[in-house]
Each structure stands twice: as structure tokens, then as C-alpha cells.
């Protein structure tokens, strides 16, 4: 099966819809129509993108006097690829794959969350249409809304939350934050691989937070091995919709956990690790004692010391 994406004017799309009138099937969210012919499944989106998938998509494409192809992601990614076995092939982004990303690692308060998501090739356009993108580029409210959309689509995913108490214990046992992240990614990916059983995927992409050989060493120290076809890439969420979906699930979960912790502690906890965070730490220590930080903060951050200035 092959798939191709072309861009058309809205009037052409309306014309197409009419011509496929008797072959229309369920319209996915964000689409204008979907039709099934003997040659292909045709899905048209409001942005003008039309996806042709099937045994002979060319036959349908030829009917519509095609214009330029709109597969920007694949084009951009070609430039990025260097000769490194851990660099993803540019074909990964347009095929079924697993992506994973984390959240909360730079925030003094709150847990570390990691999400791995499996996206199939035919879902990629729909996820793009929904606006799935790097969670760092959009507002918290949008992250929460998109997270609900992803969950509704029932994509196989695994979301792990490492709460502060456990995080602090591991850190005191000598685990670096890198190792903590590596093991969370490893487990999340493993869960997804098991969940999807025999469903095909072209690879696994981790939003790179350390060198791949360091990642391998971290998980080897816990007797784990990396799955075949695991790739690493910085800013992977810009190229892979699966990593972008992971970044949104992880961030939304972090935000929810922060809400719960804020309620528990009785102060609205701040994200990040700024001076304002130092002042808030001092306020919490004064009101509830330093031990209270163990279940809401990453206590090894320098902020714990800096807060002393406000006591
Ligand atoms: Mg990341």
C-alpha cells in the first residue's frame, strides 16, 4: 500500500466530494470527506491537503490535475540525517512508528512524566490536522485539550508518572536524572511495544536528552536492552507526530499532577526553577517544614539551597 499527499483548492475539494458522492465513508475528525474507491481511500482535509492511500492511488490522483506535494516533514528531515546509526531514516516520519518524550525534568516542583505513543501511517495527517505539535509551543490549556483528543483517538500509548518521593529516593541512591529519564522512556516504550503486539512499525524515536550510547549504558545498568530500531533525535517532536503526541500527553499529565500537588500543599506551585520558585520554597518550608518538599519537589535542585536566603 502506498500513500501520497497533495494540496488542492477548497473548490476542487468540494468538487471531488461531489464526484465521490456514492463512495463516501465515515469522515474522520478534522476532515471534509473520506471516500473509498477500488484504487484508493481518499481523505480531504480543511487545510486543502488530500491523502490518497491504497493499491493504486495514482489512478485517483490523475483525475485531479495534481499540484505540489505538501509533505514538508519528510523534506525537512532529509536535511537533518547524518551518517549515524541512531539517526532516524527520513521515511520514519511518514510511516507507522512509536515516539516518546518527557516532561517536568526542568521543573523544581512536580513529577517527571514520560509518554510513548504508537501512531499508524494513516493517522499521521489526522493528528497534524488536529494540531498535535510540540507541547512547548502551545498554551497549557491547549495542551490539556489536545491530550484529551489523543486519548479519544485510542492510540496505543503508555504514560508513566514518577512522583517526587520516588524520584528523590532514586536520586539519593545515586541515579542521575539522565538515568531516571532513560529508564522511564525504556519502560514506556516497552509497554507500547507489548500493547501493539504484531502491528507493524518502522522504528522507535526518542526525543534525545543524552547521547544514544549513554542511554544504552543507563538501561544496561538495570539489565535492560534497547529495542531494535530505536532512534534518537533532538527536537524530534518537530519531525515526528508520535513524539509530538508523547510530548503533549506527558505535559498534560505533568500539569494535572501539579494541580493535585498545589491543592495538597495549599499553595499554587510554580513551574520552572526561577527565583520566584526559591521564594515559594521558603514560604513552604516556613509553613510546613523542609520535609514537606520531599513529596512535591526535586529536592536535589540548587533551588533548595537558594531558598535559604529567604528564610
Ligand atoms: Mg523532550
Short mmCIF file of C-alpha atoms and ligand atoms in Angstrom, two decimals:
data_model
loop_
_atom_site.label_atom_id
_atom_site.label_comp_id
_atom_site.label_asym_id
_atom_site.label_seq_id
_atom_site.Cartn_x
_atom_site.Cartn_y
_atom_site.Cartn_z
CA UNK A 1 0.00 0.00 0.00
CA UNK A 2 1.32 3.44 -0.78
CA UNK A 3 0.22 6.87 0.27
CA UNK A 4 0.62 10.30 -1.21
CA UNK A 5 -0.38 13.76 -0.09
CA UNK A 6 -1.34 16.56 -2.45
CA UNK A 7 -2.72 20.03 -1.96
CA UNK A 8 -5.87 21.28 -3.69
CA UNK A 9 -8.04 24.39 -3.55
CA UNK A 10 -11.17 24.18 -1.44
CA UNK A 11 -13.35 24.42 -4.55
CA UNK A 12 -11.58 21.41 -6.07
CA UNK A 13 -12.10 19.53 -2.81
CA UNK A 14 -15.83 20.32 -2.90
CA UNK A 15 -15.90 19.17 -6.50
CA UNK A 16 -14.12 15.96 -5.51
CA UNK A 17 -16.60 15.35 -2.73
CA UNK A 18 -19.48 15.61 -5.22
CA UNK A 19 -17.82 13.27 -7.67
CA UNK A 20 -17.19 10.66 -4.96
CA UNK A 21 -20.74 11.12 -3.61
CA UNK A 22 -21.67 7.46 -3.85
CA UNK A 23 -18.37 6.26 -2.37
CA UNK A 24 -18.21 8.39 0.78
CA UNK A 25 -17.37 6.60 4.03
CA UNK A 26 -17.15 7.88 7.66
CA UNK A 27 -15.50 11.30 7.79
CA UNK A 28 -12.70 11.44 10.37
CA UNK A 29 -12.42 14.37 12.77
CA UNK A 30 -10.96 17.42 11.01
CA UNK A 31 -11.66 16.11 7.51
CA UNK A 32 -14.01 17.38 4.78
CA UNK A 33 -14.71 13.91 3.44
CA UNK A 34 -13.35 10.42 3.05
CA UNK A 35 -14.17 8.22 0.08
CA UNK A 36 -13.20 4.67 -0.87
CA UNK A 37 -12.80 3.58 -4.47
CA UNK A 38 -11.33 0.43 -5.99
CA UNK A 39 -7.98 2.19 -6.22
CA UNK A 40 -7.60 4.20 -3.02
CA UNK A 41 -9.02 5.71 0.12
CA UNK A 42 -9.15 9.47 -0.32
CA UNK A 43 -9.23 11.75 2.72
CA UNK A 44 -9.53 15.51 2.22
CA UNK A 45 -8.79 18.00 5.00
CA UNK A 46 -9.90 21.59 5.50
CA UNK A 47 -6.32 22.78 5.04
CA UNK A 48 -6.52 21.63 1.41
CA UNK A 49 -4.36 18.56 1.95
CA UNK A 50 -5.69 15.38 0.39
CA UNK A 51 -4.33 12.00 1.34
CA UNK A 52 -4.51 9.14 -1.18
CA UNK A 53 -3.84 5.68 0.23
CA UNK A 54 -4.24 2.29 -1.37
CA UNK A 55 -3.08 -0.08 -4.05
CA UNK A 56 -3.19 2.39 -6.88
CA UNK A 57 -3.54 5.96 -5.56
CA UNK A 58 -2.06 7.33 -8.84
CA UNK A 59 -5.26 6.37 -10.64
CA UNK A 60 -7.30 8.67 -8.40
CA UNK A 61 -4.65 11.40 -8.26
CA UNK A 62 -4.54 11.57 -12.06
CA UNK A 63 -8.21 12.60 -12.13
CA UNK A 64 -7.50 15.82 -10.30
CA UNK A 65 -4.61 17.54 -12.10
CA UNK A 66 -2.27 17.49 -9.15
CA UNK A 67 -0.30 20.37 -7.70
CA UNK A 68 2.74 20.35 -5.46
CA UNK A 69 3.20 17.71 -2.83
CA UNK A 70 2.84 19.01 0.69
CA UNK A 71 4.92 16.62 2.65
CA UNK A 72 7.12 19.21 4.38
CA UNK A 73 8.15 16.98 7.25
CA UNK A 74 9.79 14.42 5.03
CA UNK A 75 11.62 17.13 3.08
CA UNK A 76 12.97 18.88 6.18
CA UNK A 77 14.04 15.64 7.74
CA UNK A 78 16.17 14.61 4.78
CA UNK A 79 18.48 17.53 5.51
CA UNK A 80 18.91 16.51 9.14
CA UNK A 81 20.00 12.97 8.55
CA UNK A 82 23.70 12.28 9.09
CA UNK A 83 25.59 9.01 8.97
CA UNK A 84 24.81 7.84 12.48
CA UNK A 85 23.07 4.53 13.19
CA UNK A 86 20.83 6.21 15.76
CA UNK A 87 19.60 8.92 13.37
CA UNK A 88 16.13 8.02 12.13
CA UNK A 89 15.68 7.37 8.41
CA UNK A 90 13.62 10.17 6.85
CA UNK A 91 10.95 7.62 5.92
CA UNK A 92 10.21 7.05 9.61
CA UNK A 93 8.14 10.22 9.97
CA UNK A 94 5.63 9.24 7.29
CA UNK A 95 5.31 5.62 8.36
CA UNK A 96 3.88 3.90 11.44
CA UNK A 97 6.19 4.43 14.40
CA UNK A 98 6.49 4.87 18.16
CA UNK A 99 7.65 8.16 19.69
CA UNK A 100 8.43 9.13 23.27
CA UNK A 101 9.04 12.33 25.17
CA UNK A 102 9.13 13.54 28.76
CA UNK A 103 8.07 16.50 30.87
CA UNK A 104 8.86 18.01 34.26
CA UNK A 105 12.60 17.41 34.26
CA UNK A 106 13.44 21.12 34.39
CA UNK A 107 10.75 21.96 36.93
CA UNK A 108 11.64 22.07 40.62
CA UNK A 109 8.14 21.14 41.69
CA UNK A 110 6.18 18.20 40.38
CA UNK A 111 6.90 14.75 38.97
CA UNK A 112 8.71 13.58 35.87
CA UNK A 113 6.30 12.21 33.28
CA UNK A 114 7.10 10.23 30.15
CA UNK A 115 4.74 9.17 27.38
CA UNK A 116 5.32 6.84 24.44
CA UNK A 117 2.73 6.73 21.65
CA UNK A 118 2.18 4.48 18.63
CA UNK A 119 0.94 6.26 15.52
CA UNK A 120 -0.02 4.42 12.34
CA UNK A 121 0.81 5.87 8.93
CA UNK A 122 -2.84 6.59 8.06
CA UNK A 123 -3.32 8.57 11.30
CA UNK A 124 -0.44 10.99 10.72
CA UNK A 125 -2.40 13.52 8.63
CA UNK A 126 -5.35 13.49 11.02
CA UNK A 127 -3.09 14.17 14.02
CA UNK A 128 -1.49 17.06 12.14
CA UNK A 129 -4.93 18.42 11.31
CA UNK A 130 -5.89 18.24 14.99
CA UNK A 131 -2.91 20.49 15.69
CA UNK A 132 -0.72 17.98 17.50
CA UNK A 133 2.66 19.67 17.84
CA UNK A 134 5.47 20.43 20.27
CA UNK A 135 3.85 20.96 23.68
CA UNK A 136 6.39 23.70 24.47
CA UNK A 137 4.99 25.88 21.71
CA UNK A 138 1.37 25.95 22.90
CA UNK A 139 -0.54 27.12 25.97
CA UNK A 140 -1.26 24.84 28.92
CA UNK A 141 -4.97 24.91 28.10
CA UNK A 142 -4.30 23.81 24.52
CA UNK A 143 -2.01 21.02 25.80
CA UNK A 144 -4.80 19.75 28.05
CA UNK A 145 -7.37 19.87 25.23
CA UNK A 146 -5.08 18.11 22.73
CA UNK A 147 -4.24 15.46 25.30
CA UNK A 148 -7.95 14.64 25.56
CA UNK A 149 -8.17 14.46 21.75
CA UNK A 150 -5.27 11.99 21.63
CA UNK A 151 -6.82 9.81 24.33
CA UNK A 152 -10.15 9.84 22.48
CA UNK A 153 -8.46 8.57 19.33
CA UNK A 154 -7.44 5.48 21.33
CA UNK A 155 -3.88 5.43 20.04
CA UNK A 156 -1.89 2.82 21.96
CA UNK A 157 0.20 4.73 24.49
CA UNK A 158 1.93 4.41 27.84
CA UNK A 159 2.15 7.28 30.29
CA UNK A 160 4.44 6.99 33.31
CA UNK A 161 4.49 9.35 36.28
CA UNK A 162 7.47 9.30 38.61
CA UNK A 163 6.27 11.04 41.77
CA UNK A 164 8.64 13.20 43.76
CA UNK A 165 9.15 10.89 46.72
CA UNK A 166 10.33 8.04 44.49
CA UNK A 167 12.35 10.43 42.33
CA UNK A 168 14.16 11.77 45.41
CA UNK A 169 14.82 8.25 46.70
CA UNK A 170 16.35 7.17 43.37
CA UNK A 171 18.41 10.34 43.22
CA UNK A 172 19.74 9.70 46.74
CA UNK A 173 20.60 6.15 45.70
CA UNK A 174 22.91 7.64 43.07
CA UNK A 175 20.68 7.68 39.99
CA UNK A 176 21.36 10.70 37.78
CA UNK A 177 18.40 12.47 36.24
CA UNK A 178 19.60 11.09 32.89
CA UNK A 179 19.33 7.51 34.15
CA UNK A 180 15.91 8.21 35.66
CA UNK A 181 14.69 9.55 32.30
CA UNK A 182 16.27 6.69 30.35
CA UNK A 183 14.52 4.05 32.47
CA UNK A 184 11.17 5.84 32.19
CA UNK A 185 11.48 6.05 28.39
CA UNK A 186 12.56 2.42 28.28
CA UNK A 187 9.55 1.22 30.29
CA UNK A 188 7.04 3.39 28.43
CA UNK A 189 8.31 2.16 25.04
CA UNK A 190 8.34 -1.43 26.26
CA UNK A 191 4.68 -1.14 27.36
CA UNK A 192 3.66 0.21 23.96
CA UNK A 193 5.59 -2.44 22.04
CA UNK A 194 3.81 -5.11 24.10
CA UNK A 195 0.43 -3.41 23.67
CA UNK A 196 0.55 -3.28 19.88
CA UNK A 197 1.63 -6.94 19.58
CA UNK A 198 2.11 -7.65 15.87
CA UNK A 199 1.11 -4.26 14.49
CA UNK A 200 3.84 -3.07 12.12
CA UNK A 201 6.11 -0.16 12.95
CA UNK A 202 9.16 1.23 11.23
CA UNK A 203 11.01 2.27 14.36
CA UNK A 204 11.01 3.92 17.76
CA UNK A 205 12.04 7.54 18.14
CA UNK A 206 13.16 9.03 21.45
CA UNK A 207 13.40 12.78 21.84
CA UNK A 208 17.12 12.85 22.56
CA UNK A 209 18.17 14.03 26.03
CA UNK A 210 21.57 12.30 26.12
CA UNK A 211 23.91 10.56 23.70
CA UNK A 212 22.49 7.22 22.50
CA UNK A 213 25.47 5.25 23.87
CA UNK A 214 24.91 6.87 27.28
CA UNK A 215 21.22 5.90 27.11
CA UNK A 216 22.25 2.32 26.30
CA UNK A 217 24.62 2.30 29.26
CA UNK A 218 21.96 3.65 31.63
CA UNK A 219 19.45 0.96 30.77
CA UNK A 220 22.13 -1.76 30.66
CA UNK A 221 22.93 -0.89 34.30
CA UNK A 222 19.36 -2.06 35.08
CA UNK A 223 19.73 -5.20 32.93
CA UNK A 224 17.58 -3.76 30.16
CA UNK A 225 18.34 -3.67 26.45
CA UNK A 226 17.27 -1.28 23.77
CA UNK A 227 14.62 -2.47 21.32
CA UNK A 228 15.69 -2.96 17.71
CA UNK A 229 15.09 0.07 15.53
CA UNK A 230 15.42 2.66 18.31
CA UNK A 231 16.47 6.09 17.07
CA UNK A 232 17.36 9.35 18.75
CA UNK A 233 16.97 12.91 17.58
CA UNK A 234 16.96 16.31 19.26
CA UNK A 235 13.79 18.35 18.73
CA UNK A 236 12.20 15.13 17.48
CA UNK A 237 8.72 16.50 18.20
CA UNK A 238 9.15 18.87 15.24
CA UNK A 239 9.55 15.93 12.86
CA UNK A 240 7.65 13.05 14.39
CA UNK A 241 3.94 13.29 15.15
CA UNK A 242 4.32 10.33 17.56
CA UNK A 243 6.93 12.19 19.61
CA UNK A 244 4.76 15.34 19.47
CA UNK A 245 1.79 13.31 20.76
CA UNK A 246 4.03 11.91 23.51
CA UNK A 247 5.15 15.41 24.45
CA UNK A 248 1.52 16.52 24.79
CA UNK A 249 0.43 13.53 26.89
CA UNK A 250 3.47 13.91 29.15
CA UNK A 251 2.99 17.66 29.58
CA UNK A 252 -0.77 17.41 30.22
CA UNK A 253 -0.12 14.77 32.86
CA UNK A 254 2.55 16.96 34.47
CA UNK A 255 0.08 19.88 34.59
CA UNK A 256 -2.61 17.70 36.19
CA UNK A 257 -0.19 16.41 38.79
CA UNK A 258 0.88 19.99 39.55
CA UNK A 259 -2.78 20.89 40.14
CA UNK A 260 -3.19 17.99 42.55
CA UNK A 261 0.04 18.82 44.40
CA UNK A 262 -0.89 22.51 44.65
CA UNK A 263 -4.16 21.55 46.27
CA UNK A 264 -2.44 19.18 48.68
CA UNK A 265 0.26 21.68 49.69
CA UNK A 266 -2.14 24.62 49.81
CA UNK A 267 -0.05 26.87 47.54
CA UNK A 268 -0.24 27.22 43.77
CA UNK A 269 3.06 25.57 42.80
CA UNK A 270 5.14 27.29 40.14
CA UNK A 271 6.61 25.64 37.08
CA UNK A 272 10.29 26.05 36.19
CA UNK A 273 13.15 26.75 38.57
CA UNK A 274 13.32 30.56 38.80
CA UNK A 275 13.93 32.93 41.75
CA UNK A 276 10.20 33.02 42.34
CA UNK A 277 10.39 29.28 42.91
CA UNK A 278 13.10 29.88 45.56
CA UNK A 279 10.81 32.29 47.40
CA UNK A 280 7.90 29.86 47.24
CA UNK A 281 10.14 27.08 48.62
CA UNK A 282 10.98 29.32 51.60
CA UNK A 283 7.28 30.01 52.19
CA UNK A 284 6.51 26.28 52.16
CA UNK A 285 9.43 25.45 54.47
CA UNK A 286 8.26 28.11 56.96
CA UNK A 287 4.69 26.86 56.93
CA UNK A 288 5.17 23.09 56.73
CA UNK A 289 8.80 22.26 57.37
CA UNK A 290 11.54 21.19 54.96
CA UNK A 291 10.40 17.55 54.88
CA UNK A 292 7.21 18.57 53.09
CA UNK A 293 9.32 19.22 49.96
CA UNK A 294 10.07 15.51 49.62
CA UNK A 295 6.67 14.72 48.15
CA UNK A 296 6.28 17.78 45.91
CA UNK A 297 9.77 18.78 44.73
CA UNK A 298 13.01 17.53 43.19
CA UNK A 299 14.97 18.37 46.28
CA UNK A 300 18.47 17.98 44.78
CA UNK A 301 17.91 21.04 42.57
CA UNK A 302 20.04 24.01 43.66
CA UNK A 303 16.78 25.89 44.42
CA UNK A 304 16.52 24.10 47.79
CA UNK A 305 19.76 25.79 48.86
CA UNK A 306 18.92 29.11 47.25
CA UNK A 307 15.66 29.20 49.22
CA UNK A 308 17.71 29.53 52.43
CA UNK A 309 18.28 33.19 51.51
CA UNK A 310 14.55 33.83 52.00
CA UNK A 311 14.17 32.07 55.34
MG1 LIG B 1 11.92 16.23 25.13
#
